[in-house]
Amino acid sequence: MYIITLKTLSEKQRNEVLEWLRENKADSVQVRRKFSDVYPLAELLQPDFPRLIDLVNYPKRNGINLKIQNWETFNFKVLSKFNTMLGKEFIEELAKGNQCAVEILIYEMLRLRKQQVSKRQEQNAASEKEKEVEVEQQEEIKTKENEEITVVYQNEELKQNEEVEVVEQHEDPKILEQNEDVKTLDQNEDVKTLKQNQEEALSEATDTVDTLDKGKVTSRMILYARYQELSRECQAKWSMIRMYENHVIHLETLLQSREKEIEEMRQVIRGLQGTPL
């Protein structure tokens, strides 16, 4: 706790106080005599300490005891916030109108104002530094993300180039537009049997269509995924065909069994017809 007491100001310090009084038009002897009470001085100091000094707390006083009460209020509500206090004897000198005590108090208040301004500047500088650090961190994050995106693009481009190299091994250059693996499906079956399925597959596959040779498809290029899909469809159809074939065989066997039974019944009937009553 810093205690303000009577002391002798240096010439530089006193000139600083006098300059402040001139700036506030309070350098006349008549005005300075009023500083024995808190209110006139608090009114001048309020712009520098707007959050701490409320003039309502310091009604104008005339008697020394009442002025001392005002200074004690100022001591508690303002100076204590800066870990500073007015000494008891110093308060009495202020209430009596001691000009030396008034100048010392003004100097101490100017010193507190400088500290407040310096602290605010340090806070602003720290805030600016934090903003700069935050901007740098964001730039680093953005740079890292851009590098990661670049690596992804490079890997994707490399992958596409590898796929293109594989596809370029085929004769048709139009297949380079596809991003999936392709395989050559040799079809040597009758066009009339597979025409419908092939047209549907080829319309969704590549733009390559080979010519017909004597009613046979010599070679077509389709997507391997489409080829697998058609292969599964063919397997399903062949399963149905085998099921129907088994059903037909069963019916033929049943029919043969019925014909055999009918023939046996005919023989029995013929035998009964040849037997005398």
GROMACS .gro file of N, CA and C in nm, residues 38-137:
model
  300
   38VAL      N    1  -1.302   1.830  -0.199
   38VAL     CA    2  -1.281   1.729  -0.304
   38VAL      C    3  -1.349   1.769  -0.434
   39TYR      N    4  -1.469   1.824  -0.426
   39TYR     CA    5  -1.553   1.840  -0.545
   39TYR      C    6  -1.483   1.916  -0.660
   40PRO      N    7  -1.423   2.035  -0.640
   40PRO     CA    8  -1.361   2.107  -0.752
   40PRO      C    9  -1.248   2.027  -0.818
   41LEU      N   10  -1.166   1.961  -0.736
   41LEU     CA   11  -1.056   1.882  -0.792
   41LEU      C   12  -1.108   1.756  -0.860
   42ALA      N   13  -1.207   1.691  -0.799
   42ALA     CA   14  -1.265   1.570  -0.859
   42ALA      C   15  -1.330   1.601  -0.993
   43GLU      N   16  -1.386   1.722  -1.005
   43GLU     CA   17  -1.450   1.763  -1.130
   43GLU      C   18  -1.347   1.771  -1.243
   44LEU      N   19  -1.225   1.816  -1.211
   44LEU     CA   20  -1.118   1.825  -1.312
   44LEU      C   21  -1.057   1.688  -1.343
   45LEU      N   22  -1.054   1.601  -1.243
   45LEU     CA   23  -0.993   1.469  -1.261
   45LEU      C   24  -1.087   1.367  -1.324
   46GLN      N   25  -1.216   1.395  -1.322
   46GLN     CA   26  -1.314   1.296  -1.370
   46GLN      C   27  -1.290   1.250  -1.515
   47PRO      N   28  -1.255   1.339  -1.611
   47PRO     CA   29  -1.232   1.291  -1.748
   47PRO      C   30  -1.122   1.185  -1.758
   48ASP      N   31  -1.023   1.193  -1.667
   48ASP     CA   32  -0.914   1.095  -1.668
   48ASP      C   33  -0.952   0.966  -1.596
   49PHE      N   34  -1.050   0.972  -1.505
   49PHE     CA   35  -1.092   0.855  -1.429
   49PHE      C   36  -1.246   0.847  -1.427
   50PRO      N   37  -1.308   0.834  -1.543
   50PRO     CA   38  -1.456   0.840  -1.549
   50PRO      C   39  -1.525   0.727  -1.476
   51ARG      N   40  -1.463   0.611  -1.466
   51ARG     CA   41  -1.527   0.497  -1.401
   51ARG      C   42  -1.515   0.500  -1.249
   52LEU      N   43  -1.421   0.577  -1.199
   52LEU     CA   44  -1.396   0.578  -1.055
   52LEU      C   45  -1.455   0.701  -0.986
   53ILE      N   46  -1.452   0.813  -1.053
   53ILE     CA   47  -1.494   0.937  -0.988
   53ILE      C   48  -1.639   0.968  -1.025
   54ASP      N   49  -1.725   0.965  -0.924
   54ASP     CA   50  -1.865   1.002  -0.939
   54ASP      C   51  -1.889   1.125  -0.850
   55LEU      N   52  -1.917   1.238  -0.912
   55LEU     CA   53  -1.930   1.364  -0.838
   55LEU      C   54  -2.042   1.362  -0.736
   56VAL      N   55  -2.138   1.272  -0.753
   56VAL     CA   56  -2.249   1.262  -0.657
   56VAL      C   57  -2.197   1.226  -0.518
   57ASN      N   58  -2.086   1.155  -0.513
   57ASN     CA   59  -2.032   1.111  -0.384
   57ASN      C   60  -1.961   1.223  -0.308
   58TYR      N   61  -1.943   1.338  -0.374
   58TYR     CA   62  -1.865   1.445  -0.310
   58TYR      C   63  -1.943   1.577  -0.312
   59PRO      N   64  -2.046   1.589  -0.231
   59PRO     CA   65  -2.120   1.715  -0.224
   59PRO      C   66  -2.029   1.827  -0.171
   60LYS      N   67  -2.054   1.948  -0.216
   60LYS     CA   68  -1.970   2.061  -0.174
   60LYS      C   69  -1.982   2.084  -0.024
   61ARG      N   70  -1.864   2.101   0.039
   61ARG     CA   71  -1.859   2.121   0.185
   61ARG      C   72  -1.787   2.252   0.217
   62ASN      N   73  -1.817   2.305   0.336
   62ASN     CA   74  -1.753   2.428   0.381
   62ASN      C   75  -1.666   2.406   0.505
   63GLY      N   76  -1.717   2.335   0.603
   63GLY     CA   77  -1.640   2.313   0.725
   63GLY      C   78  -1.526   2.214   0.704
   64ILE      N   79  -1.421   2.228   0.786
   64ILE     CA   80  -1.304   2.140   0.773
   64ILE      C   81  -1.341   1.994   0.798
   65ASN      N   82  -1.421   1.967   0.901
   65ASN     CA   83  -1.459   1.829   0.933
   65ASN      C   84  -1.538   1.765   0.818
   66LEU      N   85  -1.628   1.843   0.758
   66LEU     CA   86  -1.705   1.790   0.645
   66LEU      C   87  -1.615   1.767   0.523
   67LYS      N   88  -1.518   1.857   0.505
   67LYS     CA   89  -1.424   1.838   0.394
   67LYS      C   90  -1.338   1.713   0.417
   68ILE      N   91  -1.300   1.689   0.542
   68ILE     CA   92  -1.223   1.568   0.574
   68ILE      C   93  -1.304   1.443   0.540
   69GLN      N   94  -1.434   1.445   0.569
   69GLN     CA   95  -1.519   1.331   0.534
   69GLN      C   96  -1.521   1.308   0.382
   70ASN      N   97  -1.526   1.416   0.305
   70ASN     CA   98  -1.521   1.403   0.159
   70ASN      C   99  -1.390   1.340   0.113
   71TRP      N  100  -1.279   1.386   0.173
   71TRP     CA  101  -1.148   1.332   0.135
   71TRP      C  102  -1.135   1.185   0.175
   72GLU      N  103  -1.193   1.149   0.287
   72GLU     CA  104  -1.190   1.007   0.326
   72GLU      C  105  -1.272   0.922   0.229
   73THR      N  106  -1.383   0.978   0.181
   73THR     CA  107  -1.462   0.906   0.079
   73THR      C  108  -1.381   0.891  -0.050
   74PHE      N  109  -1.313   0.998  -0.091
   74PHE     CA  110  -1.226   0.993  -0.209
   74PHE      C  111  -1.114   0.892  -0.189
   75ASN      N  112  -1.063   0.889  -0.068
   75ASN     CA  113  -0.957   0.795  -0.033
   75ASN      C  114  -1.003   0.651  -0.055
   76PHE      N  115  -1.125   0.622  -0.012
   76PHE     CA  116  -1.177   0.485  -0.018
   76PHE      C  117  -1.225   0.446  -0.158
   77LYS      N  118  -1.298   0.534  -0.224
   77LYS     CA  119  -1.362   0.500  -0.350
   77LYS      C  120  -1.269   0.511  -0.471
   78VAL      N  121  -1.165   0.592  -0.463
   78VAL     CA  122  -1.078   0.614  -0.580
   78VAL      C  123  -0.937   0.562  -0.555
   79LEU      N  124  -0.868   0.620  -0.458
   79LEU     CA  125  -0.726   0.588  -0.440
   79LEU      C  126  -0.703   0.444  -0.399
   80SER      N  127  -0.793   0.387  -0.319
   80SER     CA  128  -0.774   0.248  -0.276
   80SER      C  129  -0.773   0.151  -0.394
   81LYS      N  130  -0.838   0.188  -0.504
   81LYS     CA  131  -0.840   0.101  -0.623
   81LYS      C  132  -0.702   0.092  -0.688
   82PHE      N  133  -0.615   0.188  -0.657
   82PHE     CA  134  -0.478   0.187  -0.708
   82PHE      C  135  -0.378   0.145  -0.600
   83ASN      N  136  -0.431   0.085  -0.494
   83ASN     CA  137  -0.347   0.043  -0.382
   83ASN      C  138  -0.270   0.163  -0.323
   84THR      N  139  -0.342   0.275  -0.316
   84THR     CA  140  -0.283   0.401  -0.267
   84THR      C  141  -0.379   0.463  -0.165
   85MET      N  142  -0.323   0.529  -0.063
   85MET     CA  143  -0.406   0.592   0.040
   85MET      C  144  -0.346   0.728   0.077
   86LEU      N  145  -0.433   0.817   0.121
   86LEU     CA  146  -0.389   0.946   0.176
   86LEU      C  147  -0.367   0.931   0.327
   87GLY      N  148  -0.253   0.983   0.374
   87GLY     CA  149  -0.227   0.980   0.518
   87GLY      C  150  -0.324   1.072   0.592
   88LYS      N  151  -0.348   1.042   0.718
   88LYS     CA  152  -0.444   1.120   0.798
   88LYS      C  153  -0.402   1.267   0.807
   89GLU      N  154  -0.276   1.290   0.835
   89GLU     CA  155  -0.227   1.427   0.844
   89GLU      C  156  -0.235   1.497   0.709
   90PHE      N  157  -0.213   1.420   0.604
   90PHE     CA  158  -0.218   1.477   0.470
   90PHE      C  159  -0.361   1.522   0.437
   91ILE      N  160  -0.460   1.442   0.478
   91ILE     CA  161  -0.601   1.478   0.456
   91ILE      C  162  -0.635   1.607   0.529
   92GLU      N  163  -0.584   1.621   0.650
   92GLU     CA  164  -0.610   1.744   0.726
   92GLU      C  165  -0.550   1.865   0.657
   93GLU      N  166  -0.430   1.849   0.601
   93GLU     CA  167  -0.366   1.960   0.530
   93GLU      C  168  -0.446   1.997   0.405
   94LEU      N  169  -0.500   1.895   0.336
   94LEU     CA  170  -0.583   1.923   0.219
   94LEU      C  171  -0.707   2.001   0.259
   95ALA      N  172  -0.771   1.959   0.368
   95ALA     CA  173  -0.894   2.026   0.413
   95ALA      C  174  -0.867   2.169   0.457
   96LYS      N  175  -0.745   2.197   0.501
   96LYS     CA  176  -0.709   2.332   0.544
   96LYS      C  177  -0.667   2.420   0.426
   97GLY      N  178  -0.653   2.358   0.307
   97GLY     CA  179  -0.618   2.437   0.189
   97GLY      C  180  -0.470   2.453   0.168
   98ASN      N  181  -0.387   2.363   0.220
   98ASN     CA  182  -0.243   2.369   0.202
   98ASN      C  183  -0.211   2.345   0.054
   99GLN      N  184  -0.157   2.447  -0.015
   99GLN     CA  185  -0.131   2.439  -0.159
   99GLN      C  186  -0.025   2.334  -0.191
  100CYS      N  187   0.071   2.317  -0.102
  100CYS     CA  188   0.174   2.215  -0.125
  100CYS      C  189   0.110   2.076  -0.126
  101ALA      N  190   0.017   2.051  -0.034
  101ALA     CA  191  -0.052   1.922  -0.029
  101ALA      C  192  -0.137   1.902  -0.155
  102VAL      N  193  -0.202   2.010  -0.200
  102VAL     CA  194  -0.283   2.000  -0.322
  102VAL      C  195  -0.196   1.964  -0.442
  103GLU      N  196  -0.079   2.030  -0.456
  103GLU     CA  197   0.011   2.002  -0.568
  103GLU      C  198   0.061   1.857  -0.563
  104ILE      N  199   0.093   1.811  -0.441
  104ILE     CA  200   0.138   1.671  -0.427
  104ILE      C  201   0.029   1.574  -0.471
  105LEU      N  202  -0.096   1.599  -0.430
  105LEU     CA  203  -0.206   1.511  -0.468
  105LEU      C  204  -0.227   1.512  -0.619
  106ILE      N  205  -0.221   1.634  -0.679
  106ILE     CA  206  -0.238   1.642  -0.825
  106ILE      C  207  -0.127   1.565  -0.895
  107TYR      N  208  -0.003   1.580  -0.847
  107TYR     CA  209   0.108   1.506  -0.908
  107TYR      C  210   0.086   1.355  -0.898
  108GLU      N  211   0.041   1.308  -0.781
  108GLU     CA  212   0.018   1.165  -0.762
  108GLU      C  213  -0.095   1.115  -0.854
  109MET      N  214  -0.197   1.197  -0.873
  109MET     CA  215  -0.306   1.159  -0.962
  109MET      C  216  -0.259   1.154  -1.108
  110LEU      N  217  -0.172   1.249  -1.146
  110LEU     CA  218  -0.115   1.245  -1.281
  110LEU      C  219  -0.028   1.121  -1.300
  111ARG      N  220   0.044   1.084  -1.194
  111ARG     CA  221   0.126   0.963  -1.201
  111ARG      C  222   0.038   0.839  -1.219
  112LEU      N  223  -0.074   0.834  -1.147
  112LEU     CA  224  -0.166   0.721  -1.161
  112LEU      C  225  -0.228   0.718  -1.301
  113ARG      N  226  -0.254   0.839  -1.356
  113ARG     CA  227  -0.309   0.844  -1.492
  113ARG      C  228  -0.208   0.787  -1.593
  114LYS      N  229  -0.081   0.823  -1.576
  114LYS     CA  230   0.022   0.770  -1.665
  114LYS      C  231   0.029   0.617  -1.655
  115GLN      N  232   0.023   0.567  -1.532
  115GLN     CA  233   0.025   0.422  -1.513
  115GLN      C  234  -0.095   0.356  -1.582
  116GLN      N  235  -0.210   0.421  -1.570
  116GLN     CA  236  -0.331   0.367  -1.632
  116GLN      C  237  -0.317   0.365  -1.785
  117VAL      N  238  -0.266   0.474  -1.841
  117VAL     CA  239  -0.246   0.481  -1.986
  117VAL      C  240  -0.145   0.378  -2.031
  118SER      N  241  -0.035   0.367  -1.956
  118SER     CA  242   0.068   0.269  -1.991
  118SER      C  243   0.014   0.126  -1.984
  119LYS      N  244  -0.067   0.099  -1.881
  119LYS     CA  245  -0.127  -0.035  -1.867
  119LYS      C  246  -0.221  -0.064  -1.982
  120ARG      N  247  -0.299   0.038  -2.022
  120ARG     CA  248  -0.392   0.020  -2.133
  120ARG      C  249  -0.316  -0.006  -2.263
  121GLN      N  250  -0.204   0.065  -2.282
  121GLN     CA  251  -0.123   0.045  -2.401
  121GLN      C  252  -0.063  -0.096  -2.403
  122GLU      N  253  -0.017  -0.141  -2.286
  122GLU     CA  254   0.037  -0.277  -2.278
  122GLU      C  255  -0.070  -0.381  -2.309
  123GLN      N  256  -0.191  -0.357  -2.258
  123GLN     CA  257  -0.301  -0.450  -2.287
  123GLN      C  258  -0.334  -0.451  -2.435
  124ASN      N  259  -0.335  -0.332  -2.496
  124ASN     CA  260  -0.363  -0.324  -2.639
  124ASN      C  261  -0.253  -0.394  -2.719
  125ALA      N  262  -0.127  -0.371  -2.675
  125ALA     CA  263  -0.016  -0.436  -2.743
  125ALA      C  264  -0.025  -0.587  -2.730
  126ALA      N  265  -0.060  -0.633  -2.608
  126ALA     CA  266  -0.076  -0.777  -2.587
  126ALA      C  267  -0.189  -0.832  -2.671
  127SER      N  268  -0.298  -0.755  -2.679
  127SER     CA  269  -0.411  -0.798  -2.762
  127SER      C  270  -0.372  -0.806  -2.908
  128GLU      N  271  -0.297  -0.705  -2.955
  128GLU     CA  272  -0.251  -0.707  -3.094
  128GLU      C  273  -0.157  -0.825  -3.118
  129LYS      N  274  -0.071  -0.852  -3.018
  129LYS     CA  275   0.020  -0.965  -3.031
  129LYS      C  276  -0.057  -1.096  -3.039
  130GLU      N  277  -0.161  -1.108  -2.955
  130GLU     CA  278  -0.243  -1.229  -2.959
  130GLU      C  279  -0.312  -1.244  -3.094
  131LYS      N  280  -0.359  -1.131  -3.148
  131LYS     CA  281  -0.423  -1.136  -3.280
  131LYS      C  282  -0.323  -1.179  -3.387
  132GLU      N  283  -0.200  -1.125  -3.378
  132GLU     CA  284  -0.097  -1.163  -3.475
  132GLU      C  285  -0.065  -1.312  -3.465
  133VAL      N  286  -0.053  -1.359  -3.341
  133VAL     CA  287  -0.025  -1.503  -3.321
  133VAL      C  288  -0.140  -1.587  -3.376
  134GLU      N  289  -0.263  -1.542  -3.350
  134GLU     CA  290  -0.380  -1.615  -3.400
  134GLU      C  291  -0.383  -1.617  -3.552
  135VAL      N  292  -0.350  -1.501  -3.613
  135VAL     CA  293  -0.346  -1.495  -3.760
  135VAL      C  294  -0.238  -1.588  -3.814
  136GLU      N  295  -0.121  -1.588  -3.749
  136GLU     CA  296  -0.013  -1.676  -3.792
  136GLU      C  297  -0.053  -1.823  -3.781
  137GLN      N  298  -0.121  -1.856  -3.669
  137GLN     CA  299  -0.166  -1.994  -3.652
  137GLN      C  300  -0.267  -2.032  -3.759
   0.00000   0.00000   0.00000
